[in-house]
Short mmCIF file of C-alpha atoms in Angstrom, two decimals:
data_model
loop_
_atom_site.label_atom_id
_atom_site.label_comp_id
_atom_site.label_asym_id
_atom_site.label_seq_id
_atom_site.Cartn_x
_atom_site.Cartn_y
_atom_site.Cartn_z
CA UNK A 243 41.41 -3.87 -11.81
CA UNK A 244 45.24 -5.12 -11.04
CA UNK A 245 47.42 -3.64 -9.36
CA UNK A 246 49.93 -3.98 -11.49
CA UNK A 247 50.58 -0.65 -13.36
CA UNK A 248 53.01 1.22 -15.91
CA UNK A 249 56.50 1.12 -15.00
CA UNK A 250 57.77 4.92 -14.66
CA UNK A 251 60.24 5.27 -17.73
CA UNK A 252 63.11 8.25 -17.18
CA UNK A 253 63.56 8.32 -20.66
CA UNK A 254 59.53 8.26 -21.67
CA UNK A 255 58.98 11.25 -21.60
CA UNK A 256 58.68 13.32 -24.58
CA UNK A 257 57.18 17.12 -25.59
CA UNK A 258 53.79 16.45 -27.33
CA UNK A 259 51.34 19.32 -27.87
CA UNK A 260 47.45 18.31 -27.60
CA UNK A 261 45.71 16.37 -29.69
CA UNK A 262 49.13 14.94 -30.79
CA UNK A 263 49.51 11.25 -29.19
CA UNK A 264 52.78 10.84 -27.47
CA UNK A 265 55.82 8.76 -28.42
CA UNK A 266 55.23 5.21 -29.74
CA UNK A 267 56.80 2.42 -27.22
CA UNK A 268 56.72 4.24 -24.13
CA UNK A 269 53.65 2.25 -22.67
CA UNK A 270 54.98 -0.96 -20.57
CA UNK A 271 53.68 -4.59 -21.45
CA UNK A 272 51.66 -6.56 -19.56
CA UNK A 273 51.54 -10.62 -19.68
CA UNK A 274 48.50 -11.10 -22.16
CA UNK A 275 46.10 -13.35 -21.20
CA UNK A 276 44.07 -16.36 -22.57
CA UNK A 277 40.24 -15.64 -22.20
CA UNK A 278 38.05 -18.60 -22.88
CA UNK A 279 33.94 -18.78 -23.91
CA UNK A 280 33.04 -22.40 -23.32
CA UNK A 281 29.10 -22.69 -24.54
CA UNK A 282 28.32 -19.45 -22.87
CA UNK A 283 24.26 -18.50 -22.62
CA UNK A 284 22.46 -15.58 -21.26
CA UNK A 285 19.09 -15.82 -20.85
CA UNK A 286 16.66 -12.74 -20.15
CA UNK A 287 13.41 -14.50 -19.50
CA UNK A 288 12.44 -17.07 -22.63
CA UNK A 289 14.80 -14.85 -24.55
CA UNK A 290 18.57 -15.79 -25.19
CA UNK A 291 20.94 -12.73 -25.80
CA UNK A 292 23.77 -15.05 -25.98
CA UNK A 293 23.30 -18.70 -26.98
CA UNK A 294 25.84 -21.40 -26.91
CA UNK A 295 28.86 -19.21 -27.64
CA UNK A 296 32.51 -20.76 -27.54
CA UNK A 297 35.76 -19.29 -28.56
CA UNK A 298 39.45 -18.58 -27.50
CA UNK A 299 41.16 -14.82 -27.04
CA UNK A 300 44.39 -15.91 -27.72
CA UNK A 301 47.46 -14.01 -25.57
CA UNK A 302 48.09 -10.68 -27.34
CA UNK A 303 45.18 -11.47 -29.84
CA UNK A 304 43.00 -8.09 -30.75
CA UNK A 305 40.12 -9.62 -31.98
CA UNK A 306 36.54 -8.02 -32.74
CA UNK A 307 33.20 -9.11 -31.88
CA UNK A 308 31.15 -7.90 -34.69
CA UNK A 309 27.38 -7.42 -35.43
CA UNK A 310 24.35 -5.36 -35.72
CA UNK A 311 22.71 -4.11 -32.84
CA UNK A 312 20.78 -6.45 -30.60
CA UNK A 313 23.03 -9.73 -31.31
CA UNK A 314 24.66 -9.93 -28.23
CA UNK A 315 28.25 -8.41 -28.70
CA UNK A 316 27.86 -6.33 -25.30
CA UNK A 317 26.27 -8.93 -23.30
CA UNK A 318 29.70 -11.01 -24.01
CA UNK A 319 31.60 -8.32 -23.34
CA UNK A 320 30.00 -7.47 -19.60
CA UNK A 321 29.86 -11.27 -18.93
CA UNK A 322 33.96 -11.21 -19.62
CA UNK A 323 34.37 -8.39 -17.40
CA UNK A 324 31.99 -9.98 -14.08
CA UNK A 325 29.53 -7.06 -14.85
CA UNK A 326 27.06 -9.81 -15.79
CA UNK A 327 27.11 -13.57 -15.35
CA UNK A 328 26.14 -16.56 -17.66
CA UNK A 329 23.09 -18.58 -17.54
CA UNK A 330 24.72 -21.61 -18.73
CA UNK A 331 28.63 -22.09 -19.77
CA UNK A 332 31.40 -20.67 -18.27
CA UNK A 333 34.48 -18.29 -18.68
CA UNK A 334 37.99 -18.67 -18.08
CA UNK A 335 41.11 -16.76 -17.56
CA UNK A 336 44.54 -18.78 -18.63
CA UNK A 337 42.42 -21.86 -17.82
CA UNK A 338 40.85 -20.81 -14.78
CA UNK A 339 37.34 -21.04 -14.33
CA UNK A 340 35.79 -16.65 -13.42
CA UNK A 341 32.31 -17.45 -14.05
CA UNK A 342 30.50 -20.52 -14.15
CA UNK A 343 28.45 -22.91 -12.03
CA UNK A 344 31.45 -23.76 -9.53
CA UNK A 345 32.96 -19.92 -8.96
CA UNK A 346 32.59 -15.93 -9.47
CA UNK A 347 35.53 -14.17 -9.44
CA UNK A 348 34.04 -10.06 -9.12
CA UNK A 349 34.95 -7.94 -11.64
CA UNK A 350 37.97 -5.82 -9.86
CA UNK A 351 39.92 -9.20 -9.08
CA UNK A 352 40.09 -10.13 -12.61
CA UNK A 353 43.16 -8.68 -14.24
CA UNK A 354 40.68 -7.35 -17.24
CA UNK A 355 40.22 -3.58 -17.92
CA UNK A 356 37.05 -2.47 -19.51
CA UNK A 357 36.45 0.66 -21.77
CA UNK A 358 32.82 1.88 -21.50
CA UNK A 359 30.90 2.94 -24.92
CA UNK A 360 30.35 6.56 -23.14
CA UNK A 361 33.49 6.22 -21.45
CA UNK A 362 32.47 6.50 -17.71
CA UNK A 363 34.65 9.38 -16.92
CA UNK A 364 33.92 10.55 -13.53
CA UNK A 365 33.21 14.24 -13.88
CA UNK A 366 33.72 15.40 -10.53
CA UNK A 367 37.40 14.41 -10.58
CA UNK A 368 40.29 15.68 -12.42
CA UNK A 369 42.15 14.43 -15.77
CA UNK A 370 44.53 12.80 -14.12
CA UNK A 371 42.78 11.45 -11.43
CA UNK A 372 40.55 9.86 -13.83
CA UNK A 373 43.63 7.88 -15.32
CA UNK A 374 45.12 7.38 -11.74
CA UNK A 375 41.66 6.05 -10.37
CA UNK A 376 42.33 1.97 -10.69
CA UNK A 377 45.89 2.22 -9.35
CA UNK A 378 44.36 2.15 -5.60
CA UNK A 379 46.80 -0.66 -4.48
CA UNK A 380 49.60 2.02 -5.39
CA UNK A 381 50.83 5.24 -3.24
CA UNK A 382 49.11 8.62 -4.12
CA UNK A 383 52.64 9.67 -5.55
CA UNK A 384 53.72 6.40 -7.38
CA UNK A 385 50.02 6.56 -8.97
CA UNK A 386 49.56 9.62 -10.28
CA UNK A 387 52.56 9.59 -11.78
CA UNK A 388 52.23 6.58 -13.85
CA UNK A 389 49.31 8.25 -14.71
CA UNK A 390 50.69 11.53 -15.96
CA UNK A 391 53.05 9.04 -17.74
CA UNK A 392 50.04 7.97 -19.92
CA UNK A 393 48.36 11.06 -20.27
CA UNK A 394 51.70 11.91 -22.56
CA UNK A 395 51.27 8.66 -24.41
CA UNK A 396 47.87 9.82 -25.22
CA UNK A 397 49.07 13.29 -25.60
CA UNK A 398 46.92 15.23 -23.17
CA UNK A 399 49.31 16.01 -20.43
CA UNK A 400 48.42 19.48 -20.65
CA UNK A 401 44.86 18.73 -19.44
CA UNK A 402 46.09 16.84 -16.16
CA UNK A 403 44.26 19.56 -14.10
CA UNK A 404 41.05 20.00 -16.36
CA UNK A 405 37.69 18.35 -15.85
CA UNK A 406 35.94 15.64 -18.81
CA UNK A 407 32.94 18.56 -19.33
CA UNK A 408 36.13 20.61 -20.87
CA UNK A 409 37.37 17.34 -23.06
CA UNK A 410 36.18 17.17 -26.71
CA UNK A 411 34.91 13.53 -27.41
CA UNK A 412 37.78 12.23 -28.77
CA UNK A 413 40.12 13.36 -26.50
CA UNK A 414 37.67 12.05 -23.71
CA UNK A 415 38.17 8.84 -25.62
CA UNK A 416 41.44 9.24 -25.60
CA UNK A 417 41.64 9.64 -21.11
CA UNK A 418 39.33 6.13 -21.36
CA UNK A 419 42.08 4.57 -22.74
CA UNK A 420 44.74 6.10 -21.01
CA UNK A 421 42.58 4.92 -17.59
CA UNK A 422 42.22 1.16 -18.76
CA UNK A 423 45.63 0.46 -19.50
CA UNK A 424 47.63 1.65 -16.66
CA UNK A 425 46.52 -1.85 -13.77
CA UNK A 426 48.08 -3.26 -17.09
CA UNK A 427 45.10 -5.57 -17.46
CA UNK A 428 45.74 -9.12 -18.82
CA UNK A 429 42.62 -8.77 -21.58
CA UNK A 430 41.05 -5.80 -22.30
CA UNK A 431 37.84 -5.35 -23.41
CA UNK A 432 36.20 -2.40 -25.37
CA UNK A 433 32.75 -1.66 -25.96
CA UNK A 434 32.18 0.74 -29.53
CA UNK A 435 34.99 2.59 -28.43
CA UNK A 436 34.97 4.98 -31.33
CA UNK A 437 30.96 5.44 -32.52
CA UNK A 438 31.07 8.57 -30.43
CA UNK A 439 33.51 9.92 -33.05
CA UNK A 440 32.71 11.73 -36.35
CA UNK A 441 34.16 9.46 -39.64
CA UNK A 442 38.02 11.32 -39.98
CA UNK A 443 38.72 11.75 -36.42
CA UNK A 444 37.55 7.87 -35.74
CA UNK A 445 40.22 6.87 -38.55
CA UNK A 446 43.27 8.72 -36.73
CA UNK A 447 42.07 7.58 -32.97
CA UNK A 448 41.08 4.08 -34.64
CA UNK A 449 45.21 3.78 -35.68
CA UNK A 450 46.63 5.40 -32.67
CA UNK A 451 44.81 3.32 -30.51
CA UNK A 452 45.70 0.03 -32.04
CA UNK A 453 49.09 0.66 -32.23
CA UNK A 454 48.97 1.55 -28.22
CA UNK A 455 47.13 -1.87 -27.45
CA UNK A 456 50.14 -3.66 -29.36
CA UNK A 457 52.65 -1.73 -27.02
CA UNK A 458 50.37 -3.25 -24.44
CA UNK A 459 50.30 -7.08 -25.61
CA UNK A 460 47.57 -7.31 -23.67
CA UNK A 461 44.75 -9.10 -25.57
CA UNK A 462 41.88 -7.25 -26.60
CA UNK A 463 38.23 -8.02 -27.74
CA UNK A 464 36.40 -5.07 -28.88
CA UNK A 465 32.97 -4.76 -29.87
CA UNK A 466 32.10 -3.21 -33.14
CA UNK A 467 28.95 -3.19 -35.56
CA UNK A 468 31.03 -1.84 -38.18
CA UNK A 469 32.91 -4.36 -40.95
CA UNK A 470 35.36 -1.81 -42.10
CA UNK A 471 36.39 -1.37 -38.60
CA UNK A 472 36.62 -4.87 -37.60
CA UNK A 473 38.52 -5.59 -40.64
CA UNK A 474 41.00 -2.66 -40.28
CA UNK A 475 41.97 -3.41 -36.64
CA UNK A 476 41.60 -7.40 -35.73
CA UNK A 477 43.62 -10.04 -35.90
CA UNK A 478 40.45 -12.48 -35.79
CA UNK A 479 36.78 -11.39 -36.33
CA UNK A 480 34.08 -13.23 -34.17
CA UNK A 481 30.66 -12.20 -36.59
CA UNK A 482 27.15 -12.38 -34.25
CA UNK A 483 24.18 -12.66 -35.51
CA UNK A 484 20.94 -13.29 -32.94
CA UNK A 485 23.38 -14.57 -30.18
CA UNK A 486 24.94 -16.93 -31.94
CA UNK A 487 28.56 -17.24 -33.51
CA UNK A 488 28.70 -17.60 -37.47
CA UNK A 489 32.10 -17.26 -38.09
CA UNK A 490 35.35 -16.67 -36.50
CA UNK A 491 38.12 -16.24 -38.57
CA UNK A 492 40.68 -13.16 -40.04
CA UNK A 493 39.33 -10.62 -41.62
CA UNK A 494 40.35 -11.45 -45.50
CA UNK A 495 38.63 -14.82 -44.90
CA UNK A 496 35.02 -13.30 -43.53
CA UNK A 497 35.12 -10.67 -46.79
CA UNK A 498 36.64 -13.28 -49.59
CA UNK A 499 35.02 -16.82 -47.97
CA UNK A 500 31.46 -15.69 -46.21
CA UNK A 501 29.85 -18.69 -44.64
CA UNK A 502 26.62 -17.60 -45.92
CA UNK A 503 24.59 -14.82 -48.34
CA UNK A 504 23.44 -12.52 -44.79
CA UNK A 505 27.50 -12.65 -44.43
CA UNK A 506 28.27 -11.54 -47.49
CA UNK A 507 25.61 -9.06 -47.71
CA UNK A 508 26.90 -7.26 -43.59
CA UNK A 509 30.02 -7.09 -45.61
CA UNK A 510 29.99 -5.48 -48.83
CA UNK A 511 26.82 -4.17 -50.71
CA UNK A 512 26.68 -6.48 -53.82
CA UNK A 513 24.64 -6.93 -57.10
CA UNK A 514 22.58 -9.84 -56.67
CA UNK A 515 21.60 -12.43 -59.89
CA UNK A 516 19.36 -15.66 -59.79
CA UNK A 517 20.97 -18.05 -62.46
CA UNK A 518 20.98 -21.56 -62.46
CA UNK A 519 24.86 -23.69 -62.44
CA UNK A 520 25.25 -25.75 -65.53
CA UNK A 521 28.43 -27.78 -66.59
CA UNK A 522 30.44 -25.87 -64.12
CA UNK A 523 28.84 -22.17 -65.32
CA UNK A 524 26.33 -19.67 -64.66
CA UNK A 525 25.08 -17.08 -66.56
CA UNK A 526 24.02 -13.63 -65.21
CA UNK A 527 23.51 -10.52 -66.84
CA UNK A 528 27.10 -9.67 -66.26
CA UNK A 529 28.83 -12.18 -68.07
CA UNK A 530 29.07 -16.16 -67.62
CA UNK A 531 30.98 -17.47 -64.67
CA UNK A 532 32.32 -20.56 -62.85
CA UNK A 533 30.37 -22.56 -60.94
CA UNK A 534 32.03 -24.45 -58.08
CA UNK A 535 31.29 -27.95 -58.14
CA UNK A 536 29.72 -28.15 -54.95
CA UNK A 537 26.93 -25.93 -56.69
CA UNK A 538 27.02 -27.95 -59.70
CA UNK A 539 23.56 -28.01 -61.61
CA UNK A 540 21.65 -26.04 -59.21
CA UNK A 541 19.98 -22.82 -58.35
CA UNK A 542 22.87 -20.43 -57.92
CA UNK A 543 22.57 -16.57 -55.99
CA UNK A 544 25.23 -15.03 -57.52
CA UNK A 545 26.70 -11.56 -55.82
CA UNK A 546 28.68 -9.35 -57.66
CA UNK A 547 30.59 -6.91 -55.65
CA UNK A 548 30.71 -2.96 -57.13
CA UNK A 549 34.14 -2.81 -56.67
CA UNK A 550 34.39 -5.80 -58.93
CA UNK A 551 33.23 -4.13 -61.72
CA UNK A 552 35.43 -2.49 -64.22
CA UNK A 553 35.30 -1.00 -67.54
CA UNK A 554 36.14 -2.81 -70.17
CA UNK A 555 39.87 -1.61 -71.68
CA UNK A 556 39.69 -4.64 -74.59
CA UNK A 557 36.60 -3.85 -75.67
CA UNK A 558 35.04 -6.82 -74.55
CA UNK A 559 32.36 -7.37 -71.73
CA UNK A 560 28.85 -6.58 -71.62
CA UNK A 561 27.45 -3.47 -72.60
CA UNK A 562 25.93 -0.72 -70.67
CA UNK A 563 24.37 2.68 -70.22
CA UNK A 564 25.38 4.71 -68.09
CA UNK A 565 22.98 6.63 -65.79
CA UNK A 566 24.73 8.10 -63.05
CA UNK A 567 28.82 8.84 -62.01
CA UNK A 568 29.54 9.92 -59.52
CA UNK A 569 32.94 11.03 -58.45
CA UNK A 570 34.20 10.27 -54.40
CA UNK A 571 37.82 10.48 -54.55
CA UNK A 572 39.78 7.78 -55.71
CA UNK A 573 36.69 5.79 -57.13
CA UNK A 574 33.74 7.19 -58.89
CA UNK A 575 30.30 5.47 -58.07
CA UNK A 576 28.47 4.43 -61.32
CA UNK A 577 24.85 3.15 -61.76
CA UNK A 578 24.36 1.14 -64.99
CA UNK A 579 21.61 -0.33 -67.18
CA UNK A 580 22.05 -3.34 -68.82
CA UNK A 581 19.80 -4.94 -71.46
CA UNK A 582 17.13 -6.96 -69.79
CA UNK A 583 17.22 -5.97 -66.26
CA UNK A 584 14.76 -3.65 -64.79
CA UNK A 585 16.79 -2.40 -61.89
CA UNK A 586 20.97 -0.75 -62.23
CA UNK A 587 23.67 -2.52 -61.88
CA UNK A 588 26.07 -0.14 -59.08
CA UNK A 589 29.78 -0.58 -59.85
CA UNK A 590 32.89 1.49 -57.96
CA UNK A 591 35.52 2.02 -60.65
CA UNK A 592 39.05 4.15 -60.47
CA UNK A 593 37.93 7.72 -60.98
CA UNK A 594 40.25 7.87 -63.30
CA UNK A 595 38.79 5.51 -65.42
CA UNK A 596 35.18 6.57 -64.45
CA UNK A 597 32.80 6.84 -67.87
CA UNK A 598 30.59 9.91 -68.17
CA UNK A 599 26.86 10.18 -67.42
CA UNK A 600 25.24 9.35 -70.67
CA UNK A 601 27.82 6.86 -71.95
CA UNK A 602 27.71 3.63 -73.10
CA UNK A 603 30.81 1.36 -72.25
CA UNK A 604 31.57 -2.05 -71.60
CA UNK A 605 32.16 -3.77 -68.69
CA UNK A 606 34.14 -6.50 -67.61
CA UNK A 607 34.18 -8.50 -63.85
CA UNK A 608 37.13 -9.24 -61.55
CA UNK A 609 36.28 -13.07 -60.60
CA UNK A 610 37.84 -12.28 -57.15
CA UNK A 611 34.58 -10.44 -56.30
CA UNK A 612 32.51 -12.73 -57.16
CA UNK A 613 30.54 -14.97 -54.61
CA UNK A 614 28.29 -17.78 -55.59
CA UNK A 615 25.75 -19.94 -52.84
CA UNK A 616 22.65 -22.23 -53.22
CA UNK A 617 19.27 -20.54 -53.77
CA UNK A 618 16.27 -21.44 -52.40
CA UNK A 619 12.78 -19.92 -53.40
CA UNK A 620 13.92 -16.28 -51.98
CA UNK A 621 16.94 -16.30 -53.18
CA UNK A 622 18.75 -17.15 -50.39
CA UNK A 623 20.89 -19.94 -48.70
#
């Protein structure tokens, strides 16, 4: 942790009620910092967790480190933070070398904060001394109150004097937070921070906290196995799959551009057609498409994505039963049979638009939502 903390601000402090976040811009900035990968491995035995990883955290980047379980999000994230060290590779901090074969700087010397998955409160001290708990370098006055300072940005003053067994899990969530940003770390790095949190309260946290980490600057690498997430916070998204980086790059280029089919698939669920690209088109059960030349007269996988699907207002389009509709708010969730294929076809259309269970409409396809790749005997890259 650093020692550097939260500027008291006279004119910070505002009424907030809790489970209201305090005002936005109150929280003082830190100088973000650049955290380098450079072919980082971790080795358990025979097995790698991490394998040849390498990547920039640029200053004031919030950037995720997605993947299912297992592919070694966490083990990057404790390695960052001196919790764990590389077997091969090293790390760096604005060029400096903080674990590698020529030095170890420990984990409390290295300007980054860390947010725990379970959020480590410790639940024989208070609220606030919880929050004021890395600001040892400070006096007991000057500390805790920079750290009743951002128990109002995260709107929980009121609990200052209560205990985490009498927190809810968002608002323990919430005290996390509040404790990692007050050294005002250079990186910070944050490990599932919401999967504790049931779907609607994750979305309001999920927003509050972002826009807190941008009051920050500091930069921030958080792990997440969940797409939507990723996509709805980073600025960059670092995919993992068995320790190894597939692609790094913003969100609407990992959804639109995959790398491969397992990409597109962790993405979006998708209707999947074998076809075969000739004179620039494929043909699928869905309609005839463009081939890109690169896949010219080839075995073609060709993914369809629900939301791609529409129905037809021209008339034109394939036709199709259907089975099932479904209605989920804005969109309604349709399962359809077309002529010739033994399984549905799923679409998400406008609910507003939705056809009836029983109907039998055309269809037409949005080419945006359409991804094409090379086949190989299982239908995959």
């Amino acid at each position: 942790m650093s020692s550097q903390a939260i500027e008291p601000m006279a004119d910070a402090v505002s009424e907030t009620k809790p489970g209201r976040w305090g005002r936005r811009g109150t929280v003082g900035a830190t100088i973000a910092g650049l955290l380098g990968f450079e072919n980082v491995s971790r080795r358990f035995g025979a097995a790698h967790a991490v394998r040849e990883v390498s990547f920039d955290l640029q200053p004031g980047e919030i950037a995720c480190l997605l993947g299912p379980s297992g592919c070694g999000k966490t083990t990057l994230l404790r390695i960052a933070a001196g919790i764990d060290q590389p077997s091969s590779g090293r790390v760096l901090l604005d060029g400096q070398e903080i674990s590698g074969p020529k030095r170890f700087v420990p984990p409390e010397r290295r300007n980054i904060g860390l947010m725990f998955q379970d959020f480590a409160l410790f639940p024989h001290l208070s609220i606030l001394d919880n929050v004021a708990f890395g600001l040892k370098d400070l006096g007991r006055r000057q500390a805790l109150d920079i750290a009743q300072r951002a128990l109002e940005r995260v709107g929980l003053a009121e609990y200052a004097s209560a205990y985490p067994d009498k927190l809810s899990g968002g608002e323990q969530q919430r005290v996390a937070l509040a404790r990692a940003i007050v050294p005002r770390p250079q990186v910070m790095l944050m490990d599932e921070p919401f999967s504790g949190l049931d779907q609607r309260l994750r979305e309001s946290v999920r927003g509050e906290t972002l826009a807190l980490l941008r009051e920050t600057r500091a930069s921030c690498l958080i792990v997440t196995h969940d797409p939507v997430e990723a996509m709805g916070m980073a600025d960059r998204i670092l995919l993992l799959r068995r320790g190894q980086l597939i692609q790094i790059g913003p969100p609407e280029e990992l959804y639109n551009h995959p790398v491969d089919v397992d990409t597109a698939r962790f993405f979006s669920d998708a209707n999947e057609f074998q076809g075969h690209s000739s004179g620039g088109m494929v043909a699928t059960p869905l309609g005839i498409f463009v081939a890109p030349p690169h896949l010219a007269n080839q075995p073609v996988l060709v993914m369809v994505r629900p939301q791609g699907i529409r129905v037809s207002a021209n008339g034109q389009g394939v036709e199709g039963y259907v089975l099932e509709s479904r209605f989920e708010g804005d969109d309604a969730r349709c399962s359809i049979q077309l002529e010739g294929l033994e399984n549905p076809v799923l679409a998400r259309v406008p609910a507003k638009s939705a056809p009836q269970r029983g109907a039998t409409v055309r269809f037409g396809v949005d080419p945006q939502h359409i991804l094409l790749f090379p086949r190989t005997a299982n239908g995959t890259i």
